[in-house]
Each structure stands twice: as structure tokens, then as C-alpha cells.
Coordinates of C-alpha atoms in Angstrom, one line a residue:
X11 CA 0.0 0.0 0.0
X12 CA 1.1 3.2 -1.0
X13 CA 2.0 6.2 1.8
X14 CA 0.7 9.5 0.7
X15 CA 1.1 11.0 4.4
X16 CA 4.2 12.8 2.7
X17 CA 2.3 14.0 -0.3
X18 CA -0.1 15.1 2.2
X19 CA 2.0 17.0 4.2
X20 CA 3.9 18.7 1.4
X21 CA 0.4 19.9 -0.4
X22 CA -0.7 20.8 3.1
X23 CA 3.2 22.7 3.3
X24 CA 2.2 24.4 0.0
X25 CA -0.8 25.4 1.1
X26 CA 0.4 27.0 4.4
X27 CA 2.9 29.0 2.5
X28 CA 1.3 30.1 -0.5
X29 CA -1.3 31.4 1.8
X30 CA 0.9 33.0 4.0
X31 CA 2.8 34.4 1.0
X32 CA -0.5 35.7 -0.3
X33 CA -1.1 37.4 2.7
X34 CA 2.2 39.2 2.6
X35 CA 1.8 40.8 -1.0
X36 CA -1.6 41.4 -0.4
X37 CA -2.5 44.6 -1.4
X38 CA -6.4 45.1 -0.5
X39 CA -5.7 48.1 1.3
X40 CA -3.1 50.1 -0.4
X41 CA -4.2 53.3 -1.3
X42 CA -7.4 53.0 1.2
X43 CA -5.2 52.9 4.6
X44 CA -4.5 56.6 5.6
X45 CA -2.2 56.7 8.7
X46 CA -5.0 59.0 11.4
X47 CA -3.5 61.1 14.0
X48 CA -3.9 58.0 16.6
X49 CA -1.7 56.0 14.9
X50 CA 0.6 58.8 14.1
X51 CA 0.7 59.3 17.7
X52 CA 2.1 55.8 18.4
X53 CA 3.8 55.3 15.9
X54 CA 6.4 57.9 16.0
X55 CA 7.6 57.1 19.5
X56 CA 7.4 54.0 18.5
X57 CA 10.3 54.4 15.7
X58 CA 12.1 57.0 17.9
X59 CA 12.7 54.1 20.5
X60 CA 13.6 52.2 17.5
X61 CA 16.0 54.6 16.2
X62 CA 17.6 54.8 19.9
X63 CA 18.1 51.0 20.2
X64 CA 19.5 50.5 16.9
X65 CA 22.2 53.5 17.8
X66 CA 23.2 51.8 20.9
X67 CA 23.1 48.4 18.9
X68 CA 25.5 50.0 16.1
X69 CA 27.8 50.7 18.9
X70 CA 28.8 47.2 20.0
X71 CA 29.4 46.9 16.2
X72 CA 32.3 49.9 16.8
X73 CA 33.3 48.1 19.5
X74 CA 33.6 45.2 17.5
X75 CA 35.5 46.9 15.0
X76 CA 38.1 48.8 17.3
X77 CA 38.5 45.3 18.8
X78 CA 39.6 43.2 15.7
X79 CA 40.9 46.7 13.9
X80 CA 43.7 47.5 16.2
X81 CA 44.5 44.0 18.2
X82 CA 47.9 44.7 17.6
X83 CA 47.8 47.8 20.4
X84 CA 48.7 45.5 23.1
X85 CA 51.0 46.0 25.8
X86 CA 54.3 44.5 25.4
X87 CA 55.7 42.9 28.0
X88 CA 57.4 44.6 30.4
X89 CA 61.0 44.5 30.6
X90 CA 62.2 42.0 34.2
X91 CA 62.2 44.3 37.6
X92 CA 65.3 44.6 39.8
X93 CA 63.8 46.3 42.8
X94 CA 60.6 45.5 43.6
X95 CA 58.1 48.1 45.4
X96 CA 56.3 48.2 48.4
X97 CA 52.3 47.2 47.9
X98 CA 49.0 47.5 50.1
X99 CA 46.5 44.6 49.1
X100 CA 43.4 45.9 50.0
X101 CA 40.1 43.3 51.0
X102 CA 37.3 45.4 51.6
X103 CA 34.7 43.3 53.1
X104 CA 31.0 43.2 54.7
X105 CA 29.2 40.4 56.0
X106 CA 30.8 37.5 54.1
X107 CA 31.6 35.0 56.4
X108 CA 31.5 32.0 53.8
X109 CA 34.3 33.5 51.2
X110 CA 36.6 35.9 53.4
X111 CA 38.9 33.0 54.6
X112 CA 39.1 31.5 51.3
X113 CA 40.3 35.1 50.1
X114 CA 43.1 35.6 53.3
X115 CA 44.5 31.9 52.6
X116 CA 44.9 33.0 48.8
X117 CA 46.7 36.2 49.2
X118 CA 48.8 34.7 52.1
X119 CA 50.0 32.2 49.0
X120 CA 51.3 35.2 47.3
X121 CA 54.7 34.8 45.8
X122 CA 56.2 38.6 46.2
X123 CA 58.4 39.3 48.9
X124 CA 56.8 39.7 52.6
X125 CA 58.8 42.6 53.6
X126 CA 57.1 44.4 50.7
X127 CA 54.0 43.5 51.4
X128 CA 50.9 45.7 53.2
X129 CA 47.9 43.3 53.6
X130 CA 45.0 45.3 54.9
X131 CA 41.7 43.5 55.7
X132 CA 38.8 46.4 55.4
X133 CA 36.0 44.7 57.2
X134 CA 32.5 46.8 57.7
X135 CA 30.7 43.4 58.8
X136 CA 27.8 43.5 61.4
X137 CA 27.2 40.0 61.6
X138 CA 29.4 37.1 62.4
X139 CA 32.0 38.1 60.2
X140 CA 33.6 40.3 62.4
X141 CA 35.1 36.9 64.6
X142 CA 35.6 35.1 61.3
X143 CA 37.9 38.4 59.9
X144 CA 39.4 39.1 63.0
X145 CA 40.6 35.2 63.8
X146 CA 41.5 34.4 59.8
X147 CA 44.4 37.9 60.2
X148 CA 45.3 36.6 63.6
X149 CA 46.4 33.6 62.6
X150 CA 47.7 34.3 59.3
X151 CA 49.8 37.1 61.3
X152 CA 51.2 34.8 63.6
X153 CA 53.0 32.9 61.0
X154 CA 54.2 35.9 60.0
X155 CA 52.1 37.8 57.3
X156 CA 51.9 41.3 56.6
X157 CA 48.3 41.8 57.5
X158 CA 46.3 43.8 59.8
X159 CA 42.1 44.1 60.4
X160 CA 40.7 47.3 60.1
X161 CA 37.2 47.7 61.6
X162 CA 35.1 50.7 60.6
X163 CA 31.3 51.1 63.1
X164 CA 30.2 53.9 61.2
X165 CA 30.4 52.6 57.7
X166 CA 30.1 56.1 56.0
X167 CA 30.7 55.6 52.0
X168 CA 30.5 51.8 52.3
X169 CA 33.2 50.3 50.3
X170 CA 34.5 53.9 48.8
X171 CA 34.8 54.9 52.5
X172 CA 36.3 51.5 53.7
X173 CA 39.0 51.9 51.1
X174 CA 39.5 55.6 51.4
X175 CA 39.7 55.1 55.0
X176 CA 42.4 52.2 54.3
X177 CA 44.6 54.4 52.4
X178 CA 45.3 56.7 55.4
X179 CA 47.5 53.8 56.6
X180 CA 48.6 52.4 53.6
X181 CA 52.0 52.1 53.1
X182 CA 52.3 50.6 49.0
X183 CA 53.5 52.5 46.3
X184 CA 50.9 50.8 44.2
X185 CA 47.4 49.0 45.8
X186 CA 46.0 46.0 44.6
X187 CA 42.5 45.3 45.4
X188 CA 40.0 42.2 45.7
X189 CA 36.5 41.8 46.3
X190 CA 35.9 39.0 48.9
X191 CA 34.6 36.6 46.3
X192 CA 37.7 36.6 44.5
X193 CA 40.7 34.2 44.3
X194 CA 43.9 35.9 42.6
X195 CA 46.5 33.5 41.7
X196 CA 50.2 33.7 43.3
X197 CA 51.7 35.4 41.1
X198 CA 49.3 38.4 40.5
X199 CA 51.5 41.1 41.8
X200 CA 54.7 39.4 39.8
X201 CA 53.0 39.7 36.8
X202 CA 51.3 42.9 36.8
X203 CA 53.4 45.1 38.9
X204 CA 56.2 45.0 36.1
X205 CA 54.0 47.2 33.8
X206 CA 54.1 50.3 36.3
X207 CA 57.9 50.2 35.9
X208 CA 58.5 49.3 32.5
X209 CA 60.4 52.9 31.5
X210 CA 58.3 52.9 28.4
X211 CA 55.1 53.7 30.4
X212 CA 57.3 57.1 31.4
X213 CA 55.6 56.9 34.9
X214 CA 51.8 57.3 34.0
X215 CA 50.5 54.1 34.0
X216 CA 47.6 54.8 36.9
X217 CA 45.8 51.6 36.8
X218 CA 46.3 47.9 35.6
X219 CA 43.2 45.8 35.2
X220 CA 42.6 41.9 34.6
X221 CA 40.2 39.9 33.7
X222 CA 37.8 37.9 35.4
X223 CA 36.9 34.2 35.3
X224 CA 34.4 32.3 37.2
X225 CA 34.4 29.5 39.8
X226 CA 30.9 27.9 39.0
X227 CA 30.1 28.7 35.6
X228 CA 28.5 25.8 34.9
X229 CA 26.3 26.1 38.2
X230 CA 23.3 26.8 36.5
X231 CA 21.6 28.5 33.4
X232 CA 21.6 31.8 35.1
X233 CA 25.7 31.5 35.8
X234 CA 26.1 30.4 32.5
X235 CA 24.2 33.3 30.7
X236 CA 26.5 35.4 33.7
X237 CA 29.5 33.9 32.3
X238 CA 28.6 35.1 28.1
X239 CA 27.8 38.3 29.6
X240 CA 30.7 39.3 31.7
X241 CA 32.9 37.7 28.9
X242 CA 31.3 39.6 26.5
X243 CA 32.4 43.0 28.7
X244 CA 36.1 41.5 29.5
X245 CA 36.8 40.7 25.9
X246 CA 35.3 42.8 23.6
X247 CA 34.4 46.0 25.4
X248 CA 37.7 46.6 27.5
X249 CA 40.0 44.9 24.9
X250 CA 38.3 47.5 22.1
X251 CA 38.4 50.7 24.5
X252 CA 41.9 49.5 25.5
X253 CA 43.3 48.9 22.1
X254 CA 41.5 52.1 20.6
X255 CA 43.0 54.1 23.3
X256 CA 39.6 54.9 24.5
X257 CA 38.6 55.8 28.3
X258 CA 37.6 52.3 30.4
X259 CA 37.0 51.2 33.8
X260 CA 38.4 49.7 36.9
X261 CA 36.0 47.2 37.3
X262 CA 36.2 47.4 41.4
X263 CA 38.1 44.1 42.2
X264 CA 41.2 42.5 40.6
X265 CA 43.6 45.1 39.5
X266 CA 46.3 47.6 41.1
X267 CA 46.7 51.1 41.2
X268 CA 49.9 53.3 41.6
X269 CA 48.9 55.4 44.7
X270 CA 49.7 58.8 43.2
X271 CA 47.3 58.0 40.4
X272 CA 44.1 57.6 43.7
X273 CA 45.6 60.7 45.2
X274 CA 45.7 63.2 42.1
X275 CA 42.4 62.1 41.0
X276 CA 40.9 63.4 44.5
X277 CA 40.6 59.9 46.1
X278 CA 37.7 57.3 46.2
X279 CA 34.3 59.9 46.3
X280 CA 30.9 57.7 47.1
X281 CA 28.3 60.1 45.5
X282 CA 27.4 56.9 42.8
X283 CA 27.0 53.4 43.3
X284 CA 30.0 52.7 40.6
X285 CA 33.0 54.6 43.2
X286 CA 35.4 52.8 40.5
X287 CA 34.1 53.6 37.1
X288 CA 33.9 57.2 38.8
X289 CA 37.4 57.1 39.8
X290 CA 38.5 55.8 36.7
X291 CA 37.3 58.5 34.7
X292 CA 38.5 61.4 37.2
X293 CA 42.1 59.3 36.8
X294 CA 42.2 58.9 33.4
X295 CA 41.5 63.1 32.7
X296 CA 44.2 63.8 34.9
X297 CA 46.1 62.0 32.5
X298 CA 46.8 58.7 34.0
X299 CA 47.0 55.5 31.4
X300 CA 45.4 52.6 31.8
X301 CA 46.3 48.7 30.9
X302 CA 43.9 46.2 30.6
X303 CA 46.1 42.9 30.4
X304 CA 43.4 40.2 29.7
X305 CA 46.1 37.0 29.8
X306 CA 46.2 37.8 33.4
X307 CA 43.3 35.5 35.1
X308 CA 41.6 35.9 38.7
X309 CA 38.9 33.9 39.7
X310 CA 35.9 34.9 41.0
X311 CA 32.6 33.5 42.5
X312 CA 29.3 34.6 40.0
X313 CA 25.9 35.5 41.5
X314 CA 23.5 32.0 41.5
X315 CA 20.0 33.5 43.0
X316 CA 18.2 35.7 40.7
X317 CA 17.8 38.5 43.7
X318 CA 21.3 38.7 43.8
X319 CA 21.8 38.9 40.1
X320 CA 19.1 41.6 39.6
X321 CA 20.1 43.6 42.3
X322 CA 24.0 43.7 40.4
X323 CA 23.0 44.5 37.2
X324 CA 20.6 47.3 39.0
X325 CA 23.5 48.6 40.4
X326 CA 25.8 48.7 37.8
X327 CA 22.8 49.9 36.0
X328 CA 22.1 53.4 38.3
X329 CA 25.7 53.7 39.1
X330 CA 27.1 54.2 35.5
X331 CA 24.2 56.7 35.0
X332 CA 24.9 58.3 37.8
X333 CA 28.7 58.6 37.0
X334 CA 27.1 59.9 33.2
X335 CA 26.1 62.9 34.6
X336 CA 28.9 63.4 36.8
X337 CA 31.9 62.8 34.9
X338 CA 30.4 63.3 31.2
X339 CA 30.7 67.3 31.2
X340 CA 34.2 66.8 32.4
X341 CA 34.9 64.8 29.2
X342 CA 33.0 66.9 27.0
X343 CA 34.7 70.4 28.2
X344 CA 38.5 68.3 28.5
X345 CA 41.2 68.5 25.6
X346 CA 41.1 64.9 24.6
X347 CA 40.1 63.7 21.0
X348 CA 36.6 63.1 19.9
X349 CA 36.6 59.6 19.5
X350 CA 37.7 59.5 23.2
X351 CA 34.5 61.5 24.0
X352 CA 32.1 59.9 22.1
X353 CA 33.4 56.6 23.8
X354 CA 32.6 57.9 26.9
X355 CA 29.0 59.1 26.2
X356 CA 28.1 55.6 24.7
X357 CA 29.9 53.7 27.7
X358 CA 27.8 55.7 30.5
X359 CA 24.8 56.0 29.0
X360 CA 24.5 52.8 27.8
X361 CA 21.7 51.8 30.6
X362 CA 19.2 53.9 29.1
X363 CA 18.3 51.2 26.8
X364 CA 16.9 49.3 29.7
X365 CA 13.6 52.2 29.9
X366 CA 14.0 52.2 26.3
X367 CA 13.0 48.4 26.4
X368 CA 10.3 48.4 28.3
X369 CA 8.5 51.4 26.3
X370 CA 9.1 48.9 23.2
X371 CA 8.0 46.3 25.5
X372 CA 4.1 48.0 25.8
X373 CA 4.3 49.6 22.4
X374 CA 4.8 46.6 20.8
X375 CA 1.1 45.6 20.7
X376 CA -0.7 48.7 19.9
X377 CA 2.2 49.2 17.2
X378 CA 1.3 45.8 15.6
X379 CA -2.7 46.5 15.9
X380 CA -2.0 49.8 14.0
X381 CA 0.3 48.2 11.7
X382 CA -1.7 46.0 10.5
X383 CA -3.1 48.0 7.7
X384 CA 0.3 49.2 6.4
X385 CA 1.8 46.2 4.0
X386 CA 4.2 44.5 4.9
X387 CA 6.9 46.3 2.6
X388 CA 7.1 49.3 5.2
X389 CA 8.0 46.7 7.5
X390 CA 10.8 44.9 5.5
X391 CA 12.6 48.5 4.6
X392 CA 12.1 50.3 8.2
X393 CA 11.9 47.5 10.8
X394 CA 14.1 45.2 10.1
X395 CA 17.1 47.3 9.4
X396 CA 16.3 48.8 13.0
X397 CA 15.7 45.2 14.4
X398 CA 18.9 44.0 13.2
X399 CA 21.2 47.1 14.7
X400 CA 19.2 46.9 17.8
X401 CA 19.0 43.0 18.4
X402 CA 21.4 41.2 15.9
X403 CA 24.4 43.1 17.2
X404 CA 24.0 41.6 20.6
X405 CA 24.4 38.3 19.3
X406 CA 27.4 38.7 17.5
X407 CA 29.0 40.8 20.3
X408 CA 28.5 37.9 23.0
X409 CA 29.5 35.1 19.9
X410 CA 32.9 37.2 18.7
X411 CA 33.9 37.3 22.8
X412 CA 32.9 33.4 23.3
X413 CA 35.2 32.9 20.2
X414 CA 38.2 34.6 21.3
X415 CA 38.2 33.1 24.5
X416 CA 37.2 29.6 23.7
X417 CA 37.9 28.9 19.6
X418 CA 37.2 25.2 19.8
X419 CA 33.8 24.8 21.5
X420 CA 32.4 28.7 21.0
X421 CA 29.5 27.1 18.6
X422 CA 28.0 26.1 21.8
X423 CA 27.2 29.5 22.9
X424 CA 24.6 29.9 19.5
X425 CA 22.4 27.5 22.1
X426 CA 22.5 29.9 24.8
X427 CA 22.0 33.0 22.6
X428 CA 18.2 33.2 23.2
X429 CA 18.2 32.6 27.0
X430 CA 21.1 35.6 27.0
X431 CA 18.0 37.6 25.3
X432 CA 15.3 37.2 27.1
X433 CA 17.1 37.8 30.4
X434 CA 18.3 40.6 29.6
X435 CA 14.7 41.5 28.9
X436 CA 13.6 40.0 32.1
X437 CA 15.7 42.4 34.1
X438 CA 14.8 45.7 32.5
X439 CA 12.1 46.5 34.3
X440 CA 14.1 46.5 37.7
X441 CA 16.7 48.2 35.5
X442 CA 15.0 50.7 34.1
X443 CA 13.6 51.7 37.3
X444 CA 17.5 52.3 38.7
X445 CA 18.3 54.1 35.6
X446 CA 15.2 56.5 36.1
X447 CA 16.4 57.2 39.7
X448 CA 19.3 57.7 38.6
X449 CA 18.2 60.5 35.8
X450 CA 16.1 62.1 38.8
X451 CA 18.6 62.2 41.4
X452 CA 16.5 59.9 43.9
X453 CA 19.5 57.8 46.1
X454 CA 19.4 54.8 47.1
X455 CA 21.1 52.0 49.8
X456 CA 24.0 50.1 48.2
X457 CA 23.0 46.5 47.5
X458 CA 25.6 44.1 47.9
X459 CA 25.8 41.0 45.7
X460 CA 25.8 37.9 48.2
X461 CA 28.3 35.2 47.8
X462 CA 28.0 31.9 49.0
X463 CA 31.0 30.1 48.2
X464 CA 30.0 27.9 45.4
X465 CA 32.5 26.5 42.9
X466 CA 31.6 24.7 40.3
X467 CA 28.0 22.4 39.7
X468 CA 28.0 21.5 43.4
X469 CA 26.7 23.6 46.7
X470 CA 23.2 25.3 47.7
X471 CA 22.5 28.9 48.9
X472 CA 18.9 28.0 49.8
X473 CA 19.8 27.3 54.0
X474 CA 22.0 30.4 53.4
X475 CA 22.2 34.1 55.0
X476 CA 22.7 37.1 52.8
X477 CA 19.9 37.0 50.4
X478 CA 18.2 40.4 48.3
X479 CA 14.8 40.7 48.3
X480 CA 12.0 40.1 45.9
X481 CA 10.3 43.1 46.6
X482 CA 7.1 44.0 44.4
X483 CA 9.2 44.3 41.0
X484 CA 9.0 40.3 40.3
X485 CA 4.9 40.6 40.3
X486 CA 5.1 43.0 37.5
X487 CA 7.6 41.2 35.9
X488 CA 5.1 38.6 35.9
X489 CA 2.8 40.5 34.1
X490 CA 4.5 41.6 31.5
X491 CA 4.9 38.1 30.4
X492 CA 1.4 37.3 30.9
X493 CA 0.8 40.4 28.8
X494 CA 3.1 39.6 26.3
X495 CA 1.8 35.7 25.8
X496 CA -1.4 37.6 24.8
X497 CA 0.7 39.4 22.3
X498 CA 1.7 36.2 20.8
X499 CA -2.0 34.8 20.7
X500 CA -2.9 38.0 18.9
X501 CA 0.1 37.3 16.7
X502 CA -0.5 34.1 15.9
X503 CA -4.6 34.6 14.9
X504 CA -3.5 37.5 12.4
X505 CA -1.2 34.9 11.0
X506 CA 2.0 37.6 11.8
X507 CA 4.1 34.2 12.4
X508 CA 7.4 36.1 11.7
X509 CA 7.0 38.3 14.9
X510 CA 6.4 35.3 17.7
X511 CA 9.8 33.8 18.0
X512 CA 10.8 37.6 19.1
X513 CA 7.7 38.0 21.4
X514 CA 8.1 35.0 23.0
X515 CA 11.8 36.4 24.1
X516 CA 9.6 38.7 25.9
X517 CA 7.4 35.9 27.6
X518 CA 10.0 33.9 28.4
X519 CA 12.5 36.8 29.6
X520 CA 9.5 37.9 32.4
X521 CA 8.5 34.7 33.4
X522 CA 11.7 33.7 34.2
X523 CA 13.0 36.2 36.0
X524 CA 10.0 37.6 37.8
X525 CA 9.2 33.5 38.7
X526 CA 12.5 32.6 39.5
X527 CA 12.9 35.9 42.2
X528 CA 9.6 34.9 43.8
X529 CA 10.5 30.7 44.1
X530 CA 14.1 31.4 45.4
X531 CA 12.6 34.1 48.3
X532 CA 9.5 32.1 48.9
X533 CA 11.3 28.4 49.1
X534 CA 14.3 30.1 51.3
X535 CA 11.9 32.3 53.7
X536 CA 9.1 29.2 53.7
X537 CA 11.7 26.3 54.6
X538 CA 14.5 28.1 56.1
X539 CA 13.2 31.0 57.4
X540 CA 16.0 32.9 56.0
X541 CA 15.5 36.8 55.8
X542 CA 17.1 39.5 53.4
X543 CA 19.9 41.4 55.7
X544 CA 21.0 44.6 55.3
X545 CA 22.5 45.5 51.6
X546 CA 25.7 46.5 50.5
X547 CA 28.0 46.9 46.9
X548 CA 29.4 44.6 45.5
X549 CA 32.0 44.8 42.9
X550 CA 31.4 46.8 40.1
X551 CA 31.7 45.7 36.6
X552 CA 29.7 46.7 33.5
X553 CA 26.1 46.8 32.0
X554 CA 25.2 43.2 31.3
X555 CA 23.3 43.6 28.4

């Protein structure tokens, strides 16, 4: 007996797209639709917000080009030292009992010479901490380590102020300085204490800066999509500012600065929640140089519950705007070149395509309701060349980075491309909202990224202290996505098939987020009866998306 089910299918195929393809060129209302002032009115916002997003898209495409254009602008290696200086490592800490020992015992393997060492353990803890700080620096000083505990009550700038406070005993030429979630390797000072003396730096080398890489990437989807992210920033943004000769950032944790460079600058200031991107900048138009020196690895601990992500990115989020309207008239009034400047305005500003999202977000449906009526040809020429700046770019900025960094298995990352999207949609409500307070001047607490000590697949923060809370934000996140799942059925009726693999980046991006901040805080409270403490910075490292 003979099988037509493939003939079937095929005419049924045919069908399907000969229809759909009919629908496209269909021309029934052309020369009847007349755009009203209603749909005027939503549809030029619309296309502003567009325009915006594509701008911002076309940037990582510069940055992609200064990256690949000028690779050759490296730093050369720095010629061998004969006289080693004196440094202060600086640990500024609060409440992180599970990671601050693990920090001590990896900074007491340093391999640089003890009498030249100035270990300074900046500890603002209220909680436990305190005996775990004071007893790790104890010990560790008994056997004969450099290292002394400095307790602050008052915490006044939070981690600006614990550092600034730090400095007024500091006794290093240069300061090195590490987050308590970090792990350098032995020889971090050895190998990036050379490139302050190399005499071809002529003394102005401010700030040295490595890169990051992460203890439990493979912890979870949410670490992973952490891990294309941050890479993403290491690789491609710092390695095209740096090889450009562009203005970039101390990311907070993980690098050194020569002392003078702190003090000409005016010293750490705490008026914005990124004290090191602000510092950086204030450096850097004093004239300082900065390296970026991404062969140089130190490991670090990435956030694994959603609170603690979302509050980070929030923070990165308000603090870089806030440092936009601080530093930015500085830049724009100094003597440095124009490429430099515009570098600047598209690094701090960067955020405001998180409100910028979420306008697109609930114009999305009226726009395709008024749409509609238009033809599909307006659609083809003015929204997809818009689409593709805006969207398209932030795949191949995350894919280029994954490639540098891992050449043989980067094809991977194609499979975690659409979870990168839609978190970064899922987080731009609470994003947007920093970025607004930011614009209007309203301050806020630090929030402090909690670390639990997790490496690699194994571990649980769930019986764990030092959680951020849910708040009301993850309820409207939640609705979004609901909303947006109606988009899709509206989509899907009118037979507009080529818009629901983008909208349901919006469903998925909401629900996840908003569902995943309300399980972690309801499981943890519910079972453990573990309670959000008080919230402080963590380090501070770039937009995520």
C-alpha cells in the first residue's frame, strides 16, 4: 500500500505558505489605509525608541570593529624588575563569612616578597563576620604575614569609605585590590606590577586591570548566561576601549593602582554606586593610562539566585548613569580627542536602553494593531534594518567574545544566545527603574551581591544568609509576560508568524525572572526562614546587556 502522508503533508506545506505568501503581497488596502492622527501618535515614538536601540546596537558593532581593527595595540611585555616596590592589598569586606577566609589563605600564598607586602583587611561586617575576619588575620599574622584588620562602626561611603579610610595607613606605592569573592593567583602582583615600571610607560601608567573568570560557571543556566555576559564585557568592550586608546574602567576588584594616580584624582568619592568607574574616569582626565592585560586570570565566585543577580545589574545599571552625569561634562569640556569623548558618552549612558526596552516592550502591541493595515513592505525597509542594529548586534558581540576566548567549542554559545535575550529583557524593568532614579537624582542603599562560596555544579544557597529581596518588581515582571503571551496569541490569529519567536523572548524573559525571584525568596523564607539582611556593593563591573 502506497504512503501519501508525505504527499499530504507537502500539499498541506504548499498550502500554508502560499497562503501566508499571499497574505504578505496582499495589497487590499493600499491606497485606502491613511495613517489618522492616533496612529501617528504611536507610531512615531514607536520608531524614535527604535532609532535609539539601533544607535546603541550600532555601537557594539564599533566596539567590535576597534577590537579586531587595532589587536595589535597591546601591551608589550614589560622588561624583568630589579627592585621590587612596596604594595598594600586591600580586602574590603562586609558580611561574608563563607568566602573571606578563602580570600586571606589565597593572598597569604602570594609569591612577592613579605617585607614588601601591606595586607589590609577592610572589614565593615555587622554580623558574624567580624570573629571570622578578625581570627583568619590573627592567625595568618602569627606565622608571619603582613596583615592587619581594620574595623570601621560607622560605615560612611561603604566600600568607597572603607578603602579611602584604608589608604590613610597604607604604606604601597601601588594598591592591589579584591572583592571578597575573589581568588587571585600567586603570582598576581609578579605579573602585573612589572607594567608600572617598565620605562616605556614614562611613569603614568595609573591603573592595571585583569580579567575575570568564574568559579561555578556551569552552576546553573543563570551563571552560565552570567558567564557570556561578563565575557562579553572582558573581551570585547575593555579589549576595544583599551586597544582604541579609549577611556575604560576599573571594574572594582582584581587590579592595582599606583597610589599617586588615587591621590591626584581626588581619592575614592561615594556620590554613585560605581566609586570605580567614577574614579577611573577622574584618573584617566588627569592624564593617568590605563592597561587592561586580559592574559592575566583571577577567579571569581558569580551570583547564583536571581535576587542577587538583579540587584547587580541594578547597580551597575544606576551607578554608571549616575557617573554619566557626573563625569560626562568633564569629558566633554576636556582636551582629549573626539573619539575619546564619544566613547565615553556611549559607555555611561549605555543603561538607558533598559527604559528604552520596556517602552518597546508595551508599544509593541498597539504598534502591531495599527500596523496592521500598512503592508508588509514598510516593515521589510524600516523595521528590520532597526531590528537587526538593535537586536542582531548583541548576538554577534556575545559570539565574537565566546570565540576569542574559547575557539574550539564557542558554537555552543549559538544555544544559549536566546536565554542571553530574554534575560536581559527580564531584568529591564528593575533596570530601568534604577536608571530613572538615577536620571532624577532619587539615592538609594548600596546592594551588595551575596556570595556563598559555590564552585563549580555543586553547593546550595537556599539554608544560606545574605539573600536580596523580591520586593514588588517580580509581580510586574510577571505580568508583563502574561501580557506579552497575549501578544503572541494576537500574533499568531492575524497569521503575523514572523514576529512570535521575538515575542516569546519577551514571555520567556519575564517569566523567568519575575518566577524565578519569587520561588528562590518564597522556598528560602518558607523552609529556612532565611530573611534579606542589610544590603551592600558589590564589585562593580559593567552593563550586562
Amino acid at each position: 500500500m502506497l504512503n501519501f502522508a508525505p504527499l499530504l503533508f507537502a500539499a498541506a506545506a504548499q498550502g500554508g505558505l502560499s497562503h501566508y505568501w499571499h497574505k504578505i503581497t496582499d495589497k487590499t488596502f493600499t491606497g485606502v489605509y491613511n495613517a489618522n492622527s492616533f496612529d501617528m501618535a504611536m507610531m512615531i515614538p514607536y520608531f524614535i525608541v527604535l532609532f535609539m536601540l539601533a544607535l546603541y546596537g550600532l555601537h557594539r558593532y564599533v566596539l567590535l570593529y576597534d577590537y579586531f581593527a587595532y589587536r595589535k595595540n597591546v601591551p608589550p611585555a614589560p622588561p624583568p624588575v630589579e627592585n621590587w616596590p612596596k604594595v598594600t592589598i586591600q580586602l574590603p569586606i562586609f558580611n561574608e563569612r563563607y568566602v573571606i577566609e578563602r580570600l586571606v589563605d589565597a593572598v597569604a600564598q602570594f609569591d612577592y616578597p613579605l617585607e614588601l607586602l601591606d595586607i589590609q583587611v577592610l572589614d565593615d561586617s555587622t554580623d558574624e563576620t567580624r570573629e571570622v575576619a578578625r581570627s583568619c588575620v590573627e592567625r595568618h599574622a602569627l606565622q608571619g604575614l603582613p596583615i592587619s584588620y581594620i574595623h570601621r562602626t560607622n560605615r560612611e561611603g561603604f566600600k568607597a569609605g572603607a578603602l579611602e579610610n584604608g589608604l590613610r595607613t597604607a604604606q604601597g606605592e601601588f594598591v592591589a585590590i579584591f572583592d571578597a569573592d575573589f581568588i587571585p593567583q600567586a603570582d598576581f602582583l609578579r605579573r602585573t606590577v612589572p607594567y608600572f615600571l617598565d620605562p616605556a610607560g614614562e611613569g603614568k601608567i595609573g591603573m592595571v586591570q585583569t580579567r575575570w573568570t568564574y568559579l561555578n560557571s556551569d552552576y546553573s543556566l543563570l551563571t552560565r548566561v552570567e558567564t557570556i555576559l561578563l565575557d562579553g564585557h572582558f573581551v570585547i568592550e575593555h579589549g576595544g576601549r583599551s586597544r582604541r586608546g579609549t577611556f575604560f574602567n576599573f571594574n572594582g576588584t582584581a587590579g592595582v593602582w599606583r597610589r599617586a594616580a588615587i591621590d591626584a584624582a581626588g581619592g575614592w568619592e561615594h556620590d554613585t554606586l560605581t566609586e570605580d568607574t567614577d574614579l577611573s574616569y577622574r584618573a584617566q582626565l588627569k592624564g593617568w593610562k590605563f592597561l587592561y592585560l586580559p592574559q592575566i586570570e583571577c577567579a571569581s565566585e558569580l551570583p547564583v539566585d536571581m535576587n542577587g543577580f538583579k540587584a547587580q545589574q541594578a547597580r551597575w545599571a544606576k551607578g554608571l548613569m549616575q557617573t554619566a552625569k557626573k563625569i560626562l561634562p568633564k569629558v566633554f569640556s576636556s582636551d582629549v580627542p573626539f573619539f575619546v569623548k564619544s566613547e565615553a558618552f556611549f559607555h555611561l549612558t549605555a543603561n538607558i536602553s533598559y527604559p528604552l526596552m520596556v517602552l518597546l516592550s508595551t508599544m509593541l502591541l498597539p504598534a502591531m494593531i495599527v500596523r496592521f493595515y500598512q503592508g508588509w513592505f514598510q516593515m521589510l525597509v524600516i523595521d528590520l534594518p532597526l531590528f537587526l542594529a538593535s537586536t542582531c548586534s548583541i548576538s554577534s558581540f556575545y559570539l565574537a567574545a565566546q570565540k576569542e576566548l574559547r575557539p574550539k567549542t564557542w558554537l555552543n554559545t549559538f544555544l544559549y544566545m536566546p536565554f542571553v535575550m530574554a534575560t536581559g529583557i527580564g531584568i529591564s524593568v528593575r533596570n530601568a527603574q534604577a536608571v530613572i532614579e538615577a536620571i532624577i537624582g532619587k539615592k538609594s542603599d548600596f546592594a551588595r551581591t551575596p556570595k556563598f562560596k559555590i564552585e563549580g555544579k555543586s553547593g546550595t544557597f537556599a539554608a544560606k544568609k545574605y539573600k536580596n529581596k523580591a520586593g514588588w518588581m517580580p509581580y510586574f515582571e510577571v505580568a508583563l509576560g502574561l501580557y506579552f503571551a497575549l501578544t503572541v496569541v494576537y500574533a499568531i490569529i492575524n497569521e503575523n508568524y514572523a514576529t512570535v519567536p521575538f515575542l516569546l523572548l519577551f514571555v520567556w524573559g519575564y517569566l523567568y525572572t519575575g518566577f524565578m525571584s519569587l520561588s528562590q525568596s518564597w522556598f528560602a523564607h518558607l523552609r529556612f526562614g532565611v530573611n534579606a539582611p542589610e544590603m551592600r556593593p558589590a564589585s562593580s563591573g559593567a552593563p550586562g546587556f
